[in-house]
Structure formats: C-alpha cells, structure tokens
Amino acid sequence: MIRILIVDDSNTETAILKHLLETSPDFIVVGCAKNGAEAIKLVALLKPDLITMDIQMPVMDGIEATKIIMEQNPTPIVMISAKVTDEDFDASFKGLNAGALSVLPKPFNVSSPHSKIEQQNIMDTIRIMSGIKVLKRKPLIKKTTIKPETKSLKRESQRLAQMIVMGSSVGGTQALNIILSPLPKNFPVPILVVQHMMPGYISGYTKWLDNNINLLVGEMKHNEPLLPGRVYFAPDGYHSEVQRINSLLACKLIKSSSVSGFCPSITVLFESVAKVCGRQAIGVLLTGMGNDGAEGLLSIKSAEGHTIIQDKESSIVFGMAAAAQELGAVETVLKLDQIANYLMRLCPVK
C-alpha cells in the first residue's frame, strides 16, 4: 500500500485528487495539509511514502516546504501545478531544484476528453516515484569545482570536440542546472539535451533555464545550425538527430514512434551524434530511470567518442547510467559537482 500525503490549500482540488488516488487499491491518502507549514509537521508525524505538493499556498508555499522536508525528513515529492502562466512554470522548476522528483498538471478538468489519460498518467507517475529512495538534501553545491579523479583526462583533452550531448530523466532538471550554470557564454561547442519530462513542460523549462545560466537555451528547430555557446533541448513529440548541411552541423527533428518508451529518446540522439561526429563527440548520461541512452552511449564509445556518466551517489536514480555501465559504454564516472569542470577542461575556452 502506497501512503500519500496531499498538500493543497483548495478543498475542491484536494477532494478531486483524493478521490482519484483512492480509486486505485494500492493507494491510501493518510493525510491532507492546507499549506507547507502543516505539511512539514504531518510528514514527521505520518511518514508518508509520497507527497503531492501544491505550489502556491498561504503561510508557506510548496517550494519552501519541499526544501525543508528534503532537509529534515526526505520523502518523494511530486509537485502539482496548474501550468497556466509563466509564473507557474517558474515555480514548478524552482520546486524541482528544491528536491521534488516530478511536476504534474492538476487534474481539475475531469470533464476534458483527455481527462482519463491525464488521470492515469498521474497515478502511474505517483506509483513510480513512491518507490524512489531519496536522500537528505545537502547544502547547495558551490560553483567552485573539484578536480576529477580520472586518468583519461590528458588523453581526452587532445580530442577536438565538436559537440556535447546529454541525456537525463528523473532528477535531470536539477542536475542540468548544476552542470550548465558554471559554463561561460563563450563555451566553444554546442550542447544538445534530451530531458524526459511531462508533455508541455519542456518549453517552460528551457525558458526558465535560459534566464538562469550564461548560455543561450532553447528548443531544437528542424535544420537549425548548431552554434557554440548554446544549449538545444529536444522538443516534445520529436526524436532529435544531428546532420551535416554544407559541412555545418544542424538539428534534424523526426516525428516517429517511441524508442525505449520515449519520444524524444536519448538513444536516438546519441546514435546520430556517434555517426556524424565520431571521436569528436562527448556523451553524458545523467540521473534517470530506465535504460534510455545506454545503447546510444555505447554507440558514441564505439565511434571513439568520449563517454561520461553521473555517479550513483549523486544521482537521484542510478538507472540509465547503470544500464550504460553494464553495457561497457562508460569511460569516465563523475560526481555531479565535477562534471562542469571536467567539460570545461575537455573543451577549453580560447
């Protein structure tokens, strides 16, 4: 039985969510809180398996409550967002950075033709996230860097990298922010990213990230040239690849079925980069559930590109990276707070 605490200041929305969850025999709502301060007390008292957390609430909002809960009584938290305005998007991603595992839209429009699909997705996500073992949040990682413990750096630094590709899932929004924040605006190569997110959220995330780091951030556009100092995210519903157009590297978007259960798929992007860039590619696989990206990282290594994973200790979920390790696709394993420094040493700014 999965024990759930609902945190929301709206009686109506609490009732809707409670009714939805209790239609499943493996869920039980053990308590409801009207604000973040109440939630903190109830978490300590009830010790739920998962918390659904509203964002905008009186007394204490969901972001501050998430920070405190993850410091005092770490528990899987899923943010529930109205997803209506830019302010809602901004708050959602602040919640993810505070330690929440995922963001879901509120199930308030029960009469919508898509309502059953949305409701099932909420229950499936909560069921998965409740099984994740979360750790106490450490103080914010300083942007000073630590020298990576690796013997391959001298050899790898001789490669002329053309591109960095990254893949992440659960916990990736936090990890990407930590990795990309220290990189300078004149970083010498483009960075392409596939981040598994709820449909409709990647656009808001790229806008939020663009306002929080030095590099320019946006979604990939078909046939768009790939420029240094920029981060390109795969958009919803399209697989992303890399192609050459008159010797220039450019994006290629493909409408196709899911690969490894995802569209966009990390493996699809990684495999195309292996073919086009070969040994001048750097592949980075971060925290995330499942095995998407593992085969793709192996393709990069087989093409003599450089492959990196985030280590188990700093990952919220050591799933995709572990799968890559089992395939023998990994050259370098790094802690999250080492990755930015390592990439800057592989791709020095002139």
GROMACS .gro file of N, CA and C in nm, residues 175-274:
model
  300
  175ALA      N    1   2.008   1.840  -1.203
  175ALA     CA    2   2.145   1.808  -1.245
  175ALA      C    3   2.191   1.899  -1.359
  176LEU      N    4   2.105   1.921  -1.457
  176LEU     CA    5   2.142   2.005  -1.571
  176LEU      C    6   2.170   2.148  -1.527
  177ASN      N    7   2.089   2.199  -1.436
  177ASN     CA    8   2.112   2.335  -1.386
  177ASN      C    9   2.249   2.346  -1.318
  178ILE      N   10   2.284   2.245  -1.240
  178ILE     CA   11   2.413   2.245  -1.170
  178ILE      C   12   2.529   2.234  -1.269
  179ILE      N   13   2.513   2.154  -1.372
  179ILE     CA   14   2.621   2.136  -1.470
  179ILE      C   15   2.636   2.258  -1.559
  180LEU      N   16   2.525   2.312  -1.609
  180LEU     CA   17   2.531   2.418  -1.709
  180LEU      C   18   2.557   2.556  -1.651
  181SER      N   19   2.522   2.578  -1.524
  181SER     CA   20   2.536   2.712  -1.465
  181SER      C   21   2.679   2.767  -1.468
  182PRO      N   22   2.783   2.686  -1.440
  182PRO     CA   23   2.919   2.743  -1.440
  182PRO      C   24   2.978   2.766  -1.579
  183LEU      N   25   2.917   2.712  -1.684
  183LEU     CA   26   2.978   2.722  -1.816
  183LEU      C   27   2.966   2.865  -1.869
  184PRO      N   28   3.074   2.918  -1.926
  184PRO     CA   29   3.073   3.057  -1.974
  184PRO      C   30   2.994   3.073  -2.103
  185LYS      N   31   2.951   3.195  -2.131
  185LYS     CA   32   2.869   3.219  -2.250
  185LYS      C   33   2.945   3.195  -2.380
  186ASN      N   34   3.079   3.195  -2.373
  186ASN     CA   35   3.158   3.167  -2.493
  186ASN      C   36   3.209   3.022  -2.495
  187PHE      N   37   3.135   2.932  -2.430
  187PHE     CA   38   3.171   2.790  -2.432
  187PHE      C   39   3.184   2.746  -2.578
  188PRO      N   40   3.289   2.672  -2.614
  188PRO     CA   41   3.327   2.657  -2.756
  188PRO      C   42   3.248   2.557  -2.840
  189VAL      N   43   3.158   2.478  -2.779
  189VAL     CA   44   3.083   2.380  -2.858
  189VAL      C   45   2.935   2.386  -2.821
  190PRO      N   46   2.847   2.345  -2.913
  190PRO     CA   47   2.704   2.336  -2.878
  190PRO      C   48   2.678   2.217  -2.786
  191ILE      N   49   2.572   2.229  -2.706
  191ILE     CA   50   2.531   2.122  -2.615
  191ILE      C   51   2.387   2.084  -2.649
  192LEU      N   52   2.363   1.956  -2.678
  192LEU     CA   53   2.230   1.907  -2.711
  192LEU      C   54   2.180   1.820  -2.598
  193VAL      N   55   2.053   1.836  -2.562
  193VAL     CA   56   2.000   1.766  -2.445
  193VAL      C   57   1.865   1.701  -2.476
  194VAL      N   58   1.850   1.578  -2.428
  194VAL     CA   59   1.717   1.516  -2.419
  194VAL      C   60   1.687   1.499  -2.271
  195GLN      N   61   1.582   1.566  -2.224
  195GLN     CA   62   1.537   1.556  -2.085
  195GLN      C   63   1.395   1.500  -2.087
  196HIS      N   64   1.374   1.385  -2.024
  196HIS     CA   65   1.240   1.329  -2.016
  196HIS      C   66   1.155   1.413  -1.922
  197MET      N   67   1.046   1.465  -1.974
  197MET     CA   68   0.955   1.547  -1.892
  197MET      C   69   0.812   1.520  -1.934
  198MET      N   70   0.719   1.565  -1.850
  198MET     CA   71   0.578   1.560  -1.887
  198MET      C   72   0.556   1.643  -2.013
  199PRO      N   73   0.472   1.595  -2.105
  199PRO     CA   74   0.441   1.676  -2.225
  199PRO      C   75   0.392   1.815  -2.186
  200GLY      N   76   0.445   1.915  -2.256
  200GLY     CA   77   0.404   2.052  -2.229
  200GLY      C   78   0.496   2.129  -2.136
  201TYR      N   79   0.593   2.061  -2.074
  201TYR     CA   80   0.677   2.127  -1.975
  201TYR      C   81   0.816   2.164  -2.028
  202ILE      N   82   0.862   2.100  -2.134
  202ILE     CA   83   1.000   2.125  -2.178
  202ILE      C   84   1.017   2.268  -2.226
  203SER      N   85   0.915   2.325  -2.289
  203SER     CA   86   0.925   2.463  -2.336
  203SER      C   87   0.942   2.559  -2.219
  204GLY      N   88   0.863   2.537  -2.114
  204GLY     CA   89   0.876   2.623  -1.996
  204GLY      C   90   1.009   2.605  -1.927
  205TYR      N   91   1.060   2.481  -1.926
  205TYR     CA   92   1.189   2.456  -1.862
  205TYR      C   93   1.302   2.527  -1.936
  206THR      N   94   1.301   2.522  -2.069
  206THR     CA   95   1.408   2.587  -2.145
  206THR      C   96   1.407   2.738  -2.122
  207LYS      N   97   1.288   2.797  -2.112
  207LYS     CA   98   1.278   2.941  -2.085
  207LYS      C   99   1.331   2.973  -1.946
  208TRP      N  100   1.294   2.888  -1.850
  208TRP     CA  101   1.342   2.909  -1.713
  208TRP      C  102   1.494   2.897  -1.706
  209LEU      N  103   1.548   2.793  -1.771
  209LEU     CA  104   1.692   2.771  -1.768
  209LEU      C  105   1.766   2.883  -1.840
  210ASP      N  106   1.710   2.932  -1.949
  210ASP     CA  107   1.771   3.042  -2.025
  210ASP      C  108   1.788   3.166  -1.938
  211ASN      N  109   1.699   3.185  -1.843
  211ASN     CA  110   1.707   3.300  -1.753
  211ASN      C  111   1.800   3.277  -1.635
  212ASN      N  112   1.851   3.155  -1.622
  212ASN     CA  113   1.929   3.122  -1.503
  212ASN      C  114   2.073   3.081  -1.529
  213ILE      N  115   2.114   3.070  -1.656
  213ILE     CA  116   2.252   3.035  -1.685
  213ILE      C  117   2.310   3.130  -1.789
  214ASN      N  118   2.441   3.122  -1.811
  214ASN     CA  119   2.510   3.211  -1.905
  214ASN      C  120   2.483   3.178  -2.051
  215LEU      N  121   2.467   3.049  -2.079
  215LEU     CA  122   2.449   3.005  -2.217
  215LEU      C  123   2.308   3.036  -2.266
  216LEU      N  124   2.294   3.048  -2.398
  216LEU     CA  125   2.162   3.066  -2.458
  216LEU      C  126   2.095   2.929  -2.466
  217VAL      N  127   1.968   2.921  -2.424
  217VAL     CA  128   1.897   2.794  -2.417
  217VAL      C  129   1.769   2.803  -2.499
  218GLY      N  130   1.739   2.697  -2.574
  218GLY     CA  131   1.615   2.693  -2.650
  218GLY      C  132   1.585   2.552  -2.696
  219GLU      N  133   1.472   2.535  -2.763
  219GLU     CA  134   1.435   2.406  -2.820
  219GLU      C  135   1.492   2.394  -2.961
  220MET      N  136   1.524   2.272  -3.000
  220MET     CA  137   1.576   2.250  -3.135
  220MET      C  138   1.470   2.281  -3.240
  221LYS      N  139   1.517   2.331  -3.353
  221LYS     CA  140   1.430   2.355  -3.469
  221LYS      C  141   1.490   2.280  -3.588
  222HIS      N  142   1.403   2.224  -3.671
  222HIS     CA  143   1.449   2.142  -3.783
  222HIS      C  144   1.541   2.221  -3.875
  223ASN      N  145   1.656   2.164  -3.907
  223ASN     CA  146   1.759   2.222  -3.995
  223ASN      C  147   1.829   2.344  -3.935
  224GLU      N  148   1.807   2.371  -3.808
  224GLU     CA  149   1.874   2.485  -3.744
  224GLU      C  150   2.023   2.455  -3.724
  225PRO      N  151   2.112   2.545  -3.765
  225PRO     CA  152   2.256   2.525  -3.740
  225PRO      C  153   2.285   2.522  -3.591
  226LEU      N  154   2.380   2.440  -3.551
  226LEU     CA  155   2.416   2.426  -3.410
  226LEU      C  156   2.539   2.511  -3.382
  227LEU      N  157   2.523   2.606  -3.290
  227LEU     CA  158   2.626   2.706  -3.264
  227LEU      C  159   2.687   2.688  -3.126
  228PRO      N  160   2.814   2.723  -3.110
  228PRO     CA  161   2.877   2.716  -2.977
  228PRO      C  162   2.811   2.814  -2.881
  229GLY      N  163   2.823   2.785  -2.752
  229GLY     CA  164   2.765   2.874  -2.651
  229GLY      C  165   2.615   2.862  -2.638
  230ARG      N  166   2.558   2.757  -2.696
  230ARG     CA  167   2.413   2.739  -2.691
  230ARG      C  168   2.377   2.598  -2.645
  231VAL      N  169   2.261   2.589  -2.580
  231VAL     CA  170   2.209   2.460  -2.535
  231VAL      C  171   2.077   2.437  -2.607
  232TYR      N  172   2.065   2.322  -2.673
  232TYR     CA  173   1.947   2.289  -2.752
  232TYR      C  174   1.876   2.168  -2.691
  233PHE      N  175   1.748   2.185  -2.656
  233PHE     CA  176   1.670   2.076  -2.599
  233PHE      C  177   1.579   2.015  -2.705
  234ALA      N  178   1.567   1.883  -2.704
  234ALA     CA  179   1.474   1.815  -2.793
  234ALA      C  180   1.331   1.851  -2.753
  235PRO      N  181   1.247   1.892  -2.849
  235PRO     CA  182   1.110   1.930  -2.816
  235PRO      C  183   1.020   1.809  -2.794
  236ASP      N  184   0.902   1.834  -2.738
  236ASP     CA  185   0.804   1.728  -2.717
  236ASP      C  186   0.767   1.660  -2.848
  237GLY      N  187   0.758   1.528  -2.845
  237GLY     CA  188   0.698   1.455  -2.955
  237GLY      C  189   0.784   1.433  -3.077
  238TYR      N  190   0.911   1.472  -3.071
  238TYR     CA  191   1.001   1.454  -3.186
  238TYR      C  192   1.131   1.390  -3.139
  239HIS      N  193   1.179   1.293  -3.216
  239HIS     CA  194   1.315   1.246  -3.195
  239HIS      C  195   1.410   1.349  -3.257
  240SER      N  196   1.522   1.369  -3.193
  240SER     CA  197   1.620   1.466  -3.243
  240SER      C  198   1.745   1.393  -3.291
  241GLU      N  199   1.798   1.441  -3.401
  241GLU     CA  200   1.922   1.388  -3.456
  241GLU      C  201   2.012   1.504  -3.497
  242VAL      N  202   2.135   1.470  -3.534
  242VAL     CA  203   2.230   1.569  -3.585
  242VAL      C  204   2.263   1.533  -3.728
  243GLN      N  205   2.273   1.632  -3.812
  243GLN     CA  206   2.307   1.610  -3.953
  243GLN      C  207   2.406   1.717  -3.997
  244ARG      N  208   2.467   1.694  -4.114
  244ARG     CA  209   2.554   1.795  -4.173
  244ARG      C  210   2.484   1.856  -4.293
  245ILE      N  211   2.479   1.989  -4.296
  245ILE     CA  212   2.424   2.062  -4.409
  245ILE      C  213   2.535   2.155  -4.459
  246ASN      N  214   2.592   2.121  -4.574
  246ASN     CA  215   2.703   2.201  -4.628
  246ASN      C  216   2.815   2.218  -4.526
  247SER      N  217   2.853   2.108  -4.466
  247SER     CA  218   2.963   2.100  -4.369
  247SER      C  219   2.928   2.156  -4.231
  248LEU      N  220   2.809   2.217  -4.218
  248LEU     CA  221   2.767   2.268  -4.087
  248LEU      C  222   2.684   2.164  -4.014
  249LEU      N  223   2.703   2.156  -3.883
  249LEU     CA  224   2.621   2.069  -3.801
  249LEU      C  225   2.485   2.135  -3.779
  250ALA      N  226   2.378   2.058  -3.792
  250ALA     CA  227   2.244   2.113  -3.777
  250ALA      C  228   2.152   2.011  -3.712
  251CYS      N  229   2.039   2.060  -3.659
  251CYS     CA  230   1.938   1.974  -3.598
  251CYS      C  231   1.856   1.903  -3.704
  252LYS      N  232   1.803   1.789  -3.668
  252LYS     CA  233   1.708   1.719  -3.752
  252LYS      C  234   1.600   1.661  -3.660
  253LEU      N  235   1.475   1.699  -3.682
  253LEU     CA  236   1.365   1.652  -3.600
  253LEU      C  237   1.282   1.550  -3.678
  254ILE      N  238   1.248   1.441  -3.611
  254ILE     CA  239   1.177   1.331  -3.676
  254ILE      C  240   1.053   1.295  -3.594
  255LYS      N  241   0.939   1.294  -3.660
  255LYS     CA  242   0.815   1.250  -3.596
  255LYS      C  243   0.806   1.099  -3.613
  256SER      N  244   0.817   1.027  -3.503
  256SER     CA  245   0.821   0.881  -3.513
  256SER      C  246   0.772   0.820  -3.382
  257SER      N  247   0.764   0.689  -3.379
  257SER     CA  248   0.718   0.620  -3.258
  257SER      C  249   0.826   0.621  -3.150
  258SER      N  250   0.786   0.588  -3.030
  258SER     CA  251   0.877   0.592  -2.915
  258SER      C  252   0.989   0.490  -2.930
  259VAL      N  253   1.103   0.523  -2.873
  259VAL     CA  254   1.217   0.432  -2.864
  259VAL      C  255   1.253   0.420  -2.717
  260SER      N  256   1.266   0.299  -2.669
  260SER     CA  257   1.290   0.274  -2.526
  260SER      C  258   1.179   0.336  -2.440
  261GLY      N  259   1.062   0.351  -2.500
  261GLY     CA  260   0.948   0.405  -2.427
  261GLY      C  261   0.938   0.556  -2.429
  262PHE      N  262   1.025   0.624  -2.505
  262PHE     CA  263   1.028   0.770  -2.502
  262PHE      C  264   1.034   0.832  -2.641
  263CYS      N  265   0.973   0.946  -2.653
  263CYS     CA  266   0.988   1.032  -2.771
  263CYS      C  267   0.980   1.176  -2.721
  264PRO      N  268   1.093   1.246  -2.717
  264PRO     CA  269   1.224   1.212  -2.774
  264PRO      C  270   1.299   1.107  -2.692
  265SER      N  271   1.386   1.035  -2.762
  265SER     CA  272   1.469   0.933  -2.699
  265SER      C  273   1.614   0.979  -2.695
  266ILE      N  274   1.678   0.954  -2.583
  266ILE     CA  275   1.820   0.988  -2.567
  266ILE      C  276   1.904   0.905  -2.664
  267THR      N  277   1.871   0.777  -2.675
  267THR     CA  278   1.950   0.688  -2.760
  267THR      C  279   1.947   0.733  -2.906
  268VAL      N  280   1.833   0.777  -2.956
  268VAL     CA  281   1.825   0.823  -3.095
  268VAL      C  282   1.922   0.938  -3.119
  269LEU      N  283   1.924   1.036  -3.029
  269LEU     CA  284   2.016   1.149  -3.044
  269LEU      C  285   2.161   1.102  -3.035
  270PHE      N  286   2.193   1.022  -2.934
  270PHE     CA  287   2.331   0.978  -2.915
  270PHE      C  288   2.381   0.899  -3.036
  271GLU      N  289   2.297   0.811  -3.091
  271GLU     CA  290   2.341   0.730  -3.205
  271GLU      C  291   2.368   0.816  -3.328
  272SER      N  292   2.288   0.918  -3.349
  272SER     CA  293   2.311   1.005  -3.465
  272SER      C  294   2.440   1.085  -3.448
  273VAL      N  295   2.467   1.130  -3.325
  273VAL     CA  296   2.589   1.205  -3.298
  273VAL      C  297   2.712   1.116  -3.315
  274ALA      N  298   2.699   0.990  -3.276
  274ALA     CA  299   2.810   0.895  -3.296
  274ALA      C  300   2.843   0.882  -3.444
   0.00000   0.00000   0.00000
